[in-house]
Amino acid sequence: MQVYLVGGAVRDGLLGLPIKDKDFMVVGTDAATMLSHGFSQVGADFPVFLHPDTHAEYALARLERKVGTGHTAFDIHSSPDVNLADDLLRRDLTINALAIEVQGLFDDTPVTGEVVDYYGGLADLHAKVLRHVSPAFSEDPLRVLRLARFYARFAPLGFVIHDDTQTLMQHIADQGELSHLSRERIWQEASRAMGEPHGFYFIDCLHQLGILAHILPILAKRLADDEVYQVMMTRLQNACRRDGSLTTRFAMLFSILDDSNELNDCLTRLNAPKAIGQFIHAFVNYHQILLNLPNITAEQLFTVIEHTKAHKDDTLLMSLYDACEIYQNKSMIYPKAWLHDAITRYQSVSMANIDPALTGKAIGDELARLRKQALYGLLGNFQMANALTVF
């Protein structure tokens, strides 16, 4: 039995990056032996086991053969006769196909520290190239998105995608293979990529290679206009550089869409969580109102407070304020405290202010009128103060 540290831990260690997780590969043994050592199997038909103490993943060396479409249709063969080179050949990128032998299942100290490299991963690390290991890369369409995610992580370090690998990614997309991916997996990869410190590279990669059109065709069509693309990319870069939330980053991505049906199509294709979709819709609908203060009407301000339910919980409205600063890449001309004042003015009108003789719809209409009146007074003061400041 031989045990190897493999994949990202080896890669990141060589790059001097923090190692988040350690994955191991075991050659020359079988499932029964792993179970006898107290390991627990992740899945009945999948040769991956969790360490009884560290819970790190230990996978048996295996071969994979594609038997259908999508990223799950594989026949997996795992046995003691599968060697290290065979296992590493099935991996996606050469820089992920590196291994270091360790002492054993319960001691991950390197035997010598020598890096096992069958497929040129060390050279590609040195040259800062993301290159596929073999043509088998094309058997799993999810790897296209994963590679774009890796690009978002490593492009700031100077990494580029090899020309041949770019061509292969485009071929996979053009063959319609991405259509076999579940929306859940697409969201999983997209959200992880967009959450990277430089997540905008993920979108840039897919756009430049023409792959975005196979995932978000409506967005890709709009971004075909170079000017529109640059506007969107500037906003998305701002969100990343300001460490904006994942929700805000997606809001910047879709900020160029002003049609709710087009936006819904994109959100559905991504399988975006409901809360993120609601925020993006709110941003697209109301960011111009927030940006145009004080030159808005009491009706508009009333609508924003009502629709964001800020009179009950101001979290959404304040998050929209933050997103607006990222959108325009500068501070708002008014502080958040002003929005708190607006909410207080709205809340100052209650049923106690309503004529008891009113009934039914008339009550709601009168509440709305009085609240707008209160907001009008606040806007009037704000507009006057702003005019004096300008003067």
mmCIF file of C-alpha atoms in Angstrom:
data_model
loop_
_atom_site.group_PDB
_atom_site.id
_atom_site.type_symbol
_atom_site.label_atom_id
_atom_site.label_comp_id
_atom_site.label_asym_id
_atom_site.label_seq_id
_atom_site.Cartn_x
_atom_site.Cartn_y
_atom_site.Cartn_z
ATOM 1 C CA MET A 1 0.000 0.000 0.000
ATOM 2 C CA GLN A 2 1.223 3.519 -0.872
ATOM 3 C CA VAL A 3 -0.425 6.744 0.226
ATOM 4 C CA TYR A 4 -0.013 10.065 -1.574
ATOM 5 C CA LEU A 5 -0.956 13.647 -0.892
ATOM 6 C CA VAL A 6 -2.497 14.816 -4.165
ATOM 7 C CA GLY A 7 -4.174 17.678 -5.956
ATOM 8 C CA GLY A 8 -4.698 21.146 -4.588
ATOM 9 C CA ALA A 9 -2.676 20.678 -1.416
ATOM 10 C CA VAL A 10 0.458 19.852 -3.428
ATOM 11 C CA ARG A 11 -0.213 22.650 -5.923
ATOM 12 C CA ASP A 12 -0.863 25.323 -3.313
ATOM 13 C CA GLY A 13 2.057 24.212 -1.194
ATOM 14 C CA LEU A 14 4.396 24.636 -4.157
ATOM 15 C CA LEU A 15 2.908 28.055 -4.873
ATOM 16 C CA GLY A 16 3.357 29.127 -1.276
ATOM 17 C CA LEU A 17 -0.377 29.506 -0.784
ATOM 18 C CA PRO A 18 -2.351 28.466 2.311
ATOM 19 C CA ILE A 19 -3.424 24.818 2.190
ATOM 20 C CA LYS A 20 -7.120 24.598 3.013
ATOM 21 C CA ASP A 21 -7.776 20.873 2.651
ATOM 22 C CA LYS A 22 -5.662 17.792 2.206
ATOM 23 C CA ASP A 23 -6.779 15.018 -0.114
ATOM 24 C CA PHE A 24 -5.035 11.671 -0.323
ATOM 25 C CA MET A 25 -4.904 8.871 -2.834
ATOM 26 C CA VAL A 26 -4.182 5.247 -1.869
ATOM 27 C CA VAL A 27 -2.569 2.770 -4.261
ATOM 28 C CA GLY A 28 -2.443 -1.006 -3.862
ATOM 29 C CA THR A 29 -5.381 -1.681 -1.575
ATOM 30 C CA ASP A 30 -9.159 -2.129 -1.599
ATOM 31 C CA ALA A 31 -12.286 -0.968 0.183
ATOM 32 C CA ALA A 32 -12.295 -3.824 2.687
ATOM 33 C CA THR A 33 -8.843 -2.873 3.908
ATOM 34 C CA MET A 34 -9.803 0.780 4.300
ATOM 35 C CA LEU A 35 -12.887 -0.165 6.290
ATOM 36 C CA SER A 36 -10.844 -2.466 8.493
ATOM 37 C CA HIS A 37 -8.710 0.535 9.482
ATOM 38 C CA GLY A 38 -11.761 2.420 10.684
ATOM 39 C CA PHE A 39 -12.323 4.561 7.594
ATOM 40 C CA SER A 40 -15.920 5.253 6.522
ATOM 41 C CA GLN A 41 -16.935 5.106 2.884
ATOM 42 C CA VAL A 42 -18.519 8.248 1.422
ATOM 43 C CA GLY A 43 -20.746 6.356 -1.006
ATOM 44 C CA ALA A 44 -21.488 2.705 -1.564
ATOM 45 C CA ASP A 45 -20.298 2.821 -5.188
ATOM 46 C CA PHE A 46 -17.623 5.491 -4.847
ATOM 47 C CA PRO A 47 -14.116 4.602 -3.584
ATOM 48 C CA VAL A 48 -13.618 7.605 -1.301
ATOM 49 C CA PHE A 49 -13.175 7.179 2.440
ATOM 50 C CA LEU A 50 -13.092 9.547 5.411
ATOM 51 C CA HIS A 51 -10.249 9.279 7.903
ATOM 52 C CA PRO A 52 -11.528 8.166 11.336
ATOM 53 C CA ASP A 53 -9.724 11.009 13.131
ATOM 54 C CA THR A 54 -9.087 13.901 10.712
ATOM 55 C CA HIS A 55 -12.053 13.224 8.387
ATOM 56 C CA ALA A 56 -9.768 13.988 5.436
ATOM 57 C CA GLU A 57 -10.684 12.246 2.184
ATOM 58 C CA TYR A 58 -8.689 9.200 1.090
ATOM 59 C CA ALA A 59 -9.574 7.944 -2.389
ATOM 60 C CA LEU A 60 -8.539 4.612 -3.857
ATOM 61 C CA ALA A 61 -6.643 4.895 -7.133
ATOM 62 C CA ARG A 62 -9.183 4.480 -9.901
ATOM 63 C CA LEU A 63 -9.930 4.595 -13.602
ATOM 64 C CA GLU A 64 -12.991 6.309 -15.065
ATOM 65 C CA ARG A 65 -14.734 5.608 -18.356
ATOM 66 C CA LYS A 66 -17.446 7.850 -19.768
ATOM 67 C CA VAL A 67 -20.634 5.911 -20.492
ATOM 68 C CA GLY A 68 -23.141 8.710 -21.167
ATOM 69 C CA THR A 69 -23.682 12.454 -21.241
ATOM 70 C CA GLY A 70 -23.062 14.995 -18.523
ATOM 71 C CA HIS A 71 -20.574 14.955 -15.664
ATOM 72 C CA THR A 72 -21.909 11.967 -13.716
ATOM 73 C CA ALA A 73 -22.119 9.291 -16.401
ATOM 74 C CA PHE A 74 -18.904 7.429 -15.617
ATOM 75 C CA ASP A 75 -18.038 3.823 -14.998
ATOM 76 C CA ILE A 76 -15.528 3.723 -12.134
ATOM 77 C CA HIS A 77 -12.984 0.953 -11.788
ATOM 78 C CA SER A 78 -11.021 0.783 -8.548
ATOM 79 C CA SER A 79 -8.687 -2.060 -7.640
ATOM 80 C CA PRO A 80 -5.200 -2.631 -6.183
ATOM 81 C CA ASP A 81 -3.759 -2.929 -9.693
ATOM 82 C CA VAL A 82 -4.580 0.680 -10.656
ATOM 83 C CA ASN A 83 -1.319 2.580 -10.377
ATOM 84 C CA LEU A 84 -0.482 6.198 -9.550
ATOM 85 C CA ALA A 85 0.082 7.273 -13.148
ATOM 86 C CA ASP A 86 -3.290 5.839 -14.196
ATOM 87 C CA ASP A 87 -5.111 7.749 -11.484
ATOM 88 C CA LEU A 88 -3.378 11.069 -12.126
ATOM 89 C CA LEU A 89 -4.089 10.778 -15.857
ATOM 90 C CA ARG A 90 -7.826 11.179 -15.241
ATOM 91 C CA ARG A 91 -7.369 14.520 -13.454
ATOM 92 C CA ASP A 92 -8.270 17.849 -15.019
ATOM 93 C CA LEU A 93 -5.151 20.036 -15.032
ATOM 94 C CA THR A 94 -1.479 19.176 -14.977
ATOM 95 C CA ILE A 95 -0.940 21.370 -11.912
ATOM 96 C CA ASN A 96 -3.562 19.278 -10.119
ATOM 97 C CA ALA A 97 -1.966 15.989 -11.188
ATOM 98 C CA LEU A 98 0.954 16.191 -8.755
ATOM 99 C CA ALA A 99 1.554 13.877 -5.816
ATOM 100 C CA ILE A 100 3.837 13.501 -2.794
ATOM 101 C CA GLU A 101 4.158 10.115 -1.075
ATOM 102 C CA VAL A 102 3.482 10.147 2.680
ATOM 103 C CA GLN A 103 4.268 7.644 5.396
ATOM 104 C CA GLY A 104 0.859 5.983 5.568
ATOM 105 C CA LEU A 105 -2.812 6.197 6.410
ATOM 106 C CA PHE A 106 -2.162 7.556 9.887
ATOM 107 C CA ASP A 107 0.964 9.598 9.247
ATOM 108 C CA ASP A 108 0.931 12.189 6.480
ATOM 109 C CA THR A 109 4.582 13.123 6.891
ATOM 110 C CA PRO A 110 6.244 13.061 3.439
ATOM 111 C CA VAL A 111 8.536 10.102 2.809
ATOM 112 C CA THR A 112 11.098 12.182 0.893
ATOM 113 C CA GLY A 113 9.167 15.281 -0.171
ATOM 114 C CA GLU A 114 9.814 14.508 -3.826
ATOM 115 C CA VAL A 115 6.975 15.598 -6.097
ATOM 116 C CA VAL A 116 5.728 12.898 -8.438
ATOM 117 C CA ASP A 117 4.990 14.551 -11.786
ATOM 118 C CA TYR A 118 4.065 12.392 -14.771
ATOM 119 C CA TYR A 119 2.360 15.036 -16.916
ATOM 120 C CA GLY A 120 4.375 18.264 -16.741
ATOM 121 C CA GLY A 121 2.615 19.915 -13.856
ATOM 122 C CA LEU A 122 5.800 21.327 -12.318
ATOM 123 C CA ALA A 123 6.805 22.953 -15.593
ATOM 124 C CA ASP A 124 3.335 24.417 -15.995
ATOM 125 C CA LEU A 125 3.427 25.748 -12.433
ATOM 126 C CA HIS A 126 6.719 27.449 -13.219
ATOM 127 C CA ALA A 127 5.386 28.806 -16.536
ATOM 128 C CA LYS A 128 2.053 29.715 -14.911
ATOM 129 C CA VAL A 129 -0.027 27.766 -17.400
ATOM 130 C CA LEU A 130 -3.368 26.057 -16.867
ATOM 131 C CA ARG A 131 -3.267 23.026 -19.167
ATOM 132 C CA HIS A 132 -5.450 19.912 -19.367
ATOM 133 C CA VAL A 133 -3.776 16.587 -18.618
ATOM 134 C CA SER A 134 -5.288 14.598 -21.468
ATOM 135 C CA PRO A 135 -8.166 14.566 -23.981
ATOM 136 C CA ALA A 136 -10.212 12.912 -21.217
ATOM 137 C CA PHE A 137 -10.758 16.464 -19.937
ATOM 138 C CA SER A 138 -13.605 16.735 -22.461
ATOM 139 C CA GLU A 139 -15.484 13.818 -20.912
ATOM 140 C CA ASP A 140 -16.673 15.959 -17.994
ATOM 141 C CA PRO A 141 -18.322 19.257 -19.089
ATOM 142 C CA LEU A 142 -18.278 20.541 -15.523
ATOM 143 C CA ARG A 143 -14.524 20.917 -15.924
ATOM 144 C CA VAL A 144 -15.129 23.881 -18.231
ATOM 145 C CA LEU A 145 -16.663 25.837 -15.366
ATOM 146 C CA ARG A 146 -14.135 24.530 -12.877
ATOM 147 C CA LEU A 147 -11.278 25.678 -15.084
ATOM 148 C CA ALA A 148 -12.862 29.123 -15.410
ATOM 149 C CA ARG A 149 -13.067 29.141 -11.589
ATOM 150 C CA PHE A 150 -9.408 28.156 -11.306
ATOM 151 C CA TYR A 151 -8.610 30.967 -13.710
ATOM 152 C CA ALA A 152 -10.403 33.430 -11.417
ATOM 153 C CA ARG A 153 -8.219 32.201 -8.568
ATOM 154 C CA PHE A 154 -4.882 32.078 -10.345
ATOM 155 C CA ALA A 155 -5.070 34.821 -12.999
ATOM 156 C CA PRO A 156 -3.996 37.422 -10.398
ATOM 157 C CA LEU A 157 -0.804 35.372 -9.994
ATOM 158 C CA GLY A 158 -0.146 35.611 -13.726
ATOM 159 C CA PHE A 159 -1.580 32.262 -14.840
ATOM 160 C CA VAL A 160 -3.051 31.878 -18.328
ATOM 161 C CA ILE A 161 -5.032 29.090 -19.962
ATOM 162 C CA HIS A 162 -3.066 27.164 -22.577
ATOM 163 C CA ASP A 163 -4.285 27.732 -26.143
ATOM 164 C CA ASP A 164 -5.027 24.027 -26.661
ATOM 165 C CA THR A 165 -7.060 23.935 -23.459
ATOM 166 C CA GLN A 166 -9.011 27.024 -24.515
ATOM 167 C CA THR A 167 -9.837 25.297 -27.787
ATOM 168 C CA LEU A 168 -10.953 22.175 -25.952
ATOM 169 C CA MET A 169 -13.187 24.197 -23.625
ATOM 170 C CA GLN A 170 -14.821 25.877 -26.616
ATOM 171 C CA HIS A 171 -15.296 22.525 -28.344
ATOM 172 C CA ILE A 172 -17.054 21.081 -25.290
ATOM 173 C CA ALA A 173 -19.399 24.068 -25.180
ATOM 174 C CA ASP A 174 -20.078 24.021 -28.921
ATOM 175 C CA GLN A 175 -20.963 20.324 -28.720
ATOM 176 C CA GLY A 176 -23.766 21.203 -26.314
ATOM 177 C CA GLU A 177 -22.233 19.297 -23.410
ATOM 178 C CA LEU A 178 -22.905 22.130 -20.940
ATOM 179 C CA SER A 179 -26.637 21.640 -21.457
ATOM 180 C CA HIS A 180 -26.337 18.315 -19.620
ATOM 181 C CA LEU A 181 -25.170 20.006 -16.421
ATOM 182 C CA SER A 182 -27.774 20.416 -13.713
ATOM 183 C CA ARG A 183 -28.613 23.960 -12.703
ATOM 184 C CA GLU A 184 -27.591 23.093 -9.171
ATOM 185 C CA ARG A 185 -24.042 22.275 -10.290
ATOM 186 C CA ILE A 186 -23.878 25.385 -12.462
ATOM 187 C CA TRP A 187 -24.832 27.555 -9.487
ATOM 188 C CA GLN A 188 -22.374 25.737 -7.259
ATOM 189 C CA GLU A 189 -19.476 26.466 -9.589
ATOM 190 C CA ALA A 190 -20.595 29.983 -10.511
ATOM 191 C CA SER A 191 -21.130 31.055 -6.913
ATOM 192 C CA ARG A 192 -17.770 29.642 -5.796
ATOM 193 C CA ALA A 193 -16.025 31.364 -8.696
ATOM 194 C CA MET A 194 -17.753 34.704 -8.206
ATOM 195 C CA GLY A 195 -16.892 34.527 -4.524
ATOM 196 C CA GLU A 196 -13.164 34.443 -5.307
ATOM 197 C CA PRO A 197 -11.308 37.685 -4.462
ATOM 198 C CA HIS A 198 -11.004 38.333 -8.196
ATOM 199 C CA GLY A 199 -14.211 36.607 -9.245
ATOM 200 C CA PHE A 200 -14.659 38.880 -12.254
ATOM 201 C CA TYR A 201 -12.050 36.793 -14.075
ATOM 202 C CA PHE A 202 -14.564 33.916 -14.131
ATOM 203 C CA ILE A 203 -16.997 35.935 -16.231
ATOM 204 C CA ASP A 204 -14.187 37.375 -18.335
ATOM 205 C CA CYS A 205 -12.929 33.887 -19.150
ATOM 206 C CA LEU A 206 -16.338 32.588 -20.199
ATOM 207 C CA HIS A 207 -17.043 35.740 -22.197
ATOM 208 C CA GLN A 208 -13.734 35.851 -24.057
ATOM 209 C CA LEU A 209 -14.016 32.172 -25.040
ATOM 210 C CA GLY A 210 -17.630 32.521 -26.182
ATOM 211 C CA ILE A 211 -18.783 30.016 -23.576
ATOM 212 C CA LEU A 212 -21.047 32.385 -21.650
ATOM 213 C CA ALA A 213 -23.560 32.211 -24.506
ATOM 214 C CA HIS A 214 -24.094 28.516 -23.714
ATOM 215 C CA ILE A 215 -24.878 29.261 -20.075
ATOM 216 C CA LEU A 216 -26.529 32.701 -20.010
ATOM 217 C CA PRO A 217 -27.445 33.461 -23.638
ATOM 218 C CA ILE A 218 -29.412 36.640 -22.914
ATOM 219 C CA LEU A 219 -26.625 38.145 -20.844
ATOM 220 C CA ALA A 220 -24.012 37.094 -23.396
ATOM 221 C CA LYS A 221 -25.990 38.805 -26.164
ATOM 222 C CA ARG A 222 -26.018 42.071 -24.242
ATOM 223 C CA LEU A 223 -22.322 41.774 -23.444
ATOM 224 C CA ALA A 224 -21.495 41.313 -27.129
ATOM 225 C CA ASP A 225 -21.480 45.122 -27.222
ATOM 226 C CA ASP A 226 -17.949 45.993 -26.064
ATOM 227 C CA GLU A 227 -19.068 49.222 -24.412
ATOM 228 C CA VAL A 228 -21.753 47.431 -22.408
ATOM 229 C CA TYR A 229 -19.257 44.745 -21.451
ATOM 230 C CA GLN A 230 -16.747 47.288 -20.172
ATOM 231 C CA VAL A 231 -19.410 49.064 -18.127
ATOM 232 C CA MET A 232 -20.529 45.812 -16.512
ATOM 233 C CA MET A 233 -16.987 44.596 -15.938
ATOM 234 C CA THR A 234 -16.006 47.856 -14.231
ATOM 235 C CA ARG A 235 -18.910 47.475 -11.814
ATOM 236 C CA LEU A 236 -18.104 43.833 -11.147
ATOM 237 C CA GLN A 237 -14.436 44.637 -10.588
ATOM 238 C CA ASN A 238 -15.460 47.343 -8.127
ATOM 239 C CA ALA A 239 -17.577 44.801 -6.242
ATOM 240 C CA CYS A 240 -14.653 42.394 -6.002
ATOM 241 C CA ARG A 241 -12.104 45.026 -5.035
ATOM 242 C CA ARG A 242 -14.402 46.377 -2.322
ATOM 243 C CA ASP A 243 -14.962 42.831 -1.082
ATOM 244 C CA GLY A 244 -18.654 43.091 -1.904
ATOM 245 C CA SER A 245 -20.983 40.268 -0.997
ATOM 246 C CA LEU A 246 -21.760 37.485 -3.453
ATOM 247 C CA THR A 247 -25.247 38.956 -3.837
ATOM 248 C CA THR A 248 -23.831 42.364 -4.728
ATOM 249 C CA ARG A 249 -21.416 40.842 -7.226
ATOM 250 C CA PHE A 250 -24.244 39.135 -9.093
ATOM 251 C CA ALA A 251 -26.243 42.374 -8.938
ATOM 252 C CA MET A 252 -23.370 44.137 -10.727
ATOM 253 C CA LEU A 253 -23.187 41.321 -13.284
ATOM 254 C CA PHE A 254 -26.856 41.715 -14.144
ATOM 255 C CA SER A 255 -27.013 45.488 -13.703
ATOM 256 C CA ILE A 256 -27.111 45.956 -17.476
ATOM 257 C CA LEU A 257 -30.429 44.098 -17.729
ATOM 258 C CA ASP A 258 -33.526 46.240 -17.311
ATOM 259 C CA ASP A 259 -36.134 43.726 -18.441
ATOM 260 C CA SER A 260 -37.528 41.574 -15.625
ATOM 261 C CA ASN A 261 -38.230 38.644 -17.968
ATOM 262 C CA GLU A 262 -34.638 38.622 -19.203
ATOM 263 C CA LEU A 263 -33.380 38.836 -15.651
ATOM 264 C CA ASN A 264 -35.637 35.979 -14.556
ATOM 265 C CA ASP A 265 -34.330 33.853 -17.418
ATOM 266 C CA CYS A 266 -30.745 34.369 -16.220
ATOM 267 C CA LEU A 267 -31.582 33.696 -12.583
ATOM 268 C CA THR A 268 -33.466 30.531 -13.501
ATOM 269 C CA ARG A 269 -30.620 29.212 -15.648
ATOM 270 C CA LEU A 270 -28.231 29.820 -12.754
ATOM 271 C CA ASN A 271 -30.615 28.358 -10.195
ATOM 272 C CA ALA A 272 -29.827 31.396 -8.047
ATOM 273 C CA PRO A 273 -31.263 31.238 -4.499
ATOM 274 C CA LYS A 274 -34.491 33.152 -3.996
ATOM 275 C CA ALA A 275 -32.946 35.746 -1.675
ATOM 276 C CA ILE A 276 -30.244 36.603 -4.205
ATOM 277 C CA GLY A 277 -32.800 36.883 -6.986
ATOM 278 C CA GLN A 278 -34.970 39.203 -4.907
ATOM 279 C CA PHE A 279 -32.021 41.454 -4.127
ATOM 280 C CA ILE A 280 -30.987 41.657 -7.781
ATOM 281 C CA HIS A 281 -34.527 42.531 -8.856
ATOM 282 C CA ALA A 282 -34.703 45.196 -6.144
ATOM 283 C CA PHE A 283 -31.370 46.654 -7.225
ATOM 284 C CA VAL A 284 -32.303 46.751 -10.907
ATOM 285 C CA ASN A 285 -35.658 48.347 -10.068
ATOM 286 C CA TYR A 286 -34.598 50.920 -7.486
ATOM 287 C CA HIS A 287 -30.915 51.781 -7.794
ATOM 288 C CA GLN A 288 -31.592 54.770 -10.023
ATOM 289 C CA ILE A 289 -34.016 56.189 -7.461
ATOM 290 C CA LEU A 290 -31.440 55.881 -4.693
ATOM 291 C CA LEU A 291 -28.736 57.359 -6.923
ATOM 292 C CA ASN A 292 -30.912 60.303 -7.942
ATOM 293 C CA LEU A 293 -31.696 61.508 -4.461
ATOM 294 C CA PRO A 294 -32.539 64.309 -3.722
ATOM 295 C CA ASN A 295 -34.091 64.750 -7.165
ATOM 296 C CA ILE A 296 -36.876 62.209 -6.722
ATOM 297 C CA THR A 297 -40.527 62.407 -5.747
ATOM 298 C CA ALA A 298 -42.150 61.458 -2.474
ATOM 299 C CA GLU A 299 -44.044 58.819 -4.476
ATOM 300 C CA GLN A 300 -40.789 57.194 -5.561
ATOM 301 C CA LEU A 301 -39.336 57.241 -2.049
ATOM 302 C CA PHE A 302 -42.566 55.823 -0.657
ATOM 303 C CA THR A 303 -42.455 53.011 -3.242
ATOM 304 C CA VAL A 304 -38.873 52.076 -2.355
ATOM 305 C CA ILE A 305 -39.663 51.897 1.364
ATOM 306 C CA GLU A 306 -42.813 49.869 0.749
ATOM 307 C CA HIS A 307 -41.322 47.419 -1.726
ATOM 308 C CA THR A 308 -38.152 46.810 0.277
ATOM 309 C CA LYS A 309 -40.257 46.559 3.472
ATOM 310 C CA ALA A 310 -37.740 48.904 5.064
ATOM 311 C CA HIS A 311 -40.367 50.067 7.569
ATOM 312 C CA LYS A 312 -40.218 46.537 9.033
ATOM 313 C CA ASP A 313 -36.580 45.640 8.401
ATOM 314 C CA ASP A 314 -34.151 48.047 6.750
ATOM 315 C CA THR A 315 -31.524 45.416 5.887
ATOM 316 C CA LEU A 316 -32.409 45.212 2.185
ATOM 317 C CA LEU A 317 -32.575 48.971 1.705
ATOM 318 C CA MET A 318 -29.236 49.545 3.407
ATOM 319 C CA SER A 319 -27.664 46.779 1.322
ATOM 320 C CA LEU A 320 -29.008 48.487 -1.813
ATOM 321 C CA TYR A 321 -27.350 51.703 -0.630
ATOM 322 C CA ASP A 322 -24.023 49.877 -0.305
ATOM 323 C CA ALA A 323 -24.473 48.317 -3.749
ATOM 324 C CA CYS A 324 -25.155 51.755 -5.246
ATOM 325 C CA GLU A 325 -21.797 52.999 -3.983
ATOM 326 C CA ILE A 326 -20.116 50.043 -5.673
ATOM 327 C CA TYR A 327 -22.158 50.616 -8.840
ATOM 328 C CA GLN A 328 -20.962 54.212 -9.194
ATOM 329 C CA ASN A 329 -17.589 53.608 -7.514
ATOM 330 C CA LYS A 330 -17.951 56.569 -5.189
ATOM 331 C CA SER A 331 -19.760 57.531 -2.022
ATOM 332 C CA MET A 332 -23.404 58.527 -2.109
ATOM 333 C CA ILE A 333 -24.097 62.245 -1.725
ATOM 334 C CA TYR A 334 -26.181 61.525 1.360
ATOM 335 C CA PRO A 335 -25.487 59.352 4.408
ATOM 336 C CA LYS A 336 -27.386 56.221 5.370
ATOM 337 C CA ALA A 337 -28.742 58.220 8.296
ATOM 338 C CA TRP A 338 -30.927 60.115 5.845
ATOM 339 C CA LEU A 339 -32.624 56.872 4.786
ATOM 340 C CA HIS A 340 -33.157 56.051 8.463
ATOM 341 C CA ASP A 341 -34.837 59.453 8.820
ATOM 342 C CA ALA A 342 -37.049 58.661 5.827
ATOM 343 C CA ILE A 343 -38.094 55.360 7.393
ATOM 344 C CA THR A 344 -38.831 57.146 10.678
ATOM 345 C CA ARG A 345 -40.994 59.688 8.834
ATOM 346 C CA TYR A 346 -42.872 56.840 7.161
ATOM 347 C CA GLN A 347 -43.372 55.076 10.486
ATOM 348 C CA SER A 348 -44.564 58.277 12.175
ATOM 349 C CA VAL A 349 -47.879 57.894 10.391
ATOM 350 C CA SER A 350 -50.087 55.202 11.907
ATOM 351 C CA MET A 351 -53.725 54.318 12.362
ATOM 352 C CA ALA A 352 -53.872 56.930 15.123
ATOM 353 C CA ASN A 353 -53.611 59.572 12.391
ATOM 354 C CA ILE A 354 -56.506 58.177 10.357
ATOM 355 C CA ASP A 355 -60.042 59.538 10.495
ATOM 356 C CA PRO A 356 -62.046 56.810 12.295
ATOM 357 C CA ALA A 357 -64.898 57.387 9.879
ATOM 358 C CA LEU A 358 -62.879 55.895 7.021
ATOM 359 C CA THR A 359 -63.337 52.249 6.113
ATOM 360 C CA GLY A 360 -61.910 49.618 3.771
ATOM 361 C CA LYS A 361 -59.645 50.768 0.974
ATOM 362 C CA ALA A 362 -59.975 54.368 2.030
ATOM 363 C CA ILE A 363 -57.932 53.625 5.158
ATOM 364 C CA GLY A 364 -55.008 52.323 3.144
ATOM 365 C CA ASP A 365 -55.246 55.214 0.697
ATOM 366 C CA GLU A 366 -55.174 57.754 3.533
ATOM 367 C CA LEU A 367 -52.213 56.046 5.210
ATOM 368 C CA ALA A 368 -50.314 56.183 1.919
ATOM 369 C CA ARG A 369 -51.240 59.860 1.374
ATOM 370 C CA LEU A 370 -50.110 60.930 4.835
ATOM 371 C CA ARG A 371 -46.877 58.945 4.597
ATOM 372 C CA LYS A 372 -46.073 60.468 1.237
ATOM 373 C CA GLN A 373 -46.819 63.870 2.726
ATOM 374 C CA ALA A 374 -44.365 63.191 5.546
ATOM 375 C CA LEU A 375 -41.722 62.041 3.068
ATOM 376 C CA TYR A 376 -42.395 65.100 0.892
ATOM 377 C CA GLY A 377 -41.522 67.320 3.814
ATOM 378 C CA LEU A 378 -38.267 65.445 4.404
ATOM 379 C CA LEU A 379 -37.375 65.575 0.696
ATOM 380 C CA GLY A 380 -38.152 69.282 0.608
ATOM 381 C CA ASN A 381 -35.744 69.955 3.452
ATOM 382 C CA PHE A 382 -33.112 67.738 1.854
ATOM 383 C CA GLN A 383 -33.492 69.337 -1.577
ATOM 384 C CA MET A 384 -33.265 72.824 -0.090
ATOM 385 C CA ALA A 385 -30.169 71.943 1.920
ATOM 386 C CA ASN A 386 -28.590 70.342 -1.133
ATOM 387 C CA ALA A 387 -29.357 73.397 -3.268
ATOM 388 C CA LEU A 388 -27.794 75.692 -0.663
ATOM 389 C CA THR A 389 -24.707 73.444 -0.533
ATOM 390 C CA VAL A 390 -24.349 73.593 -4.308
ATOM 391 C CA PHE A 391 -24.905 77.368 -4.282
#
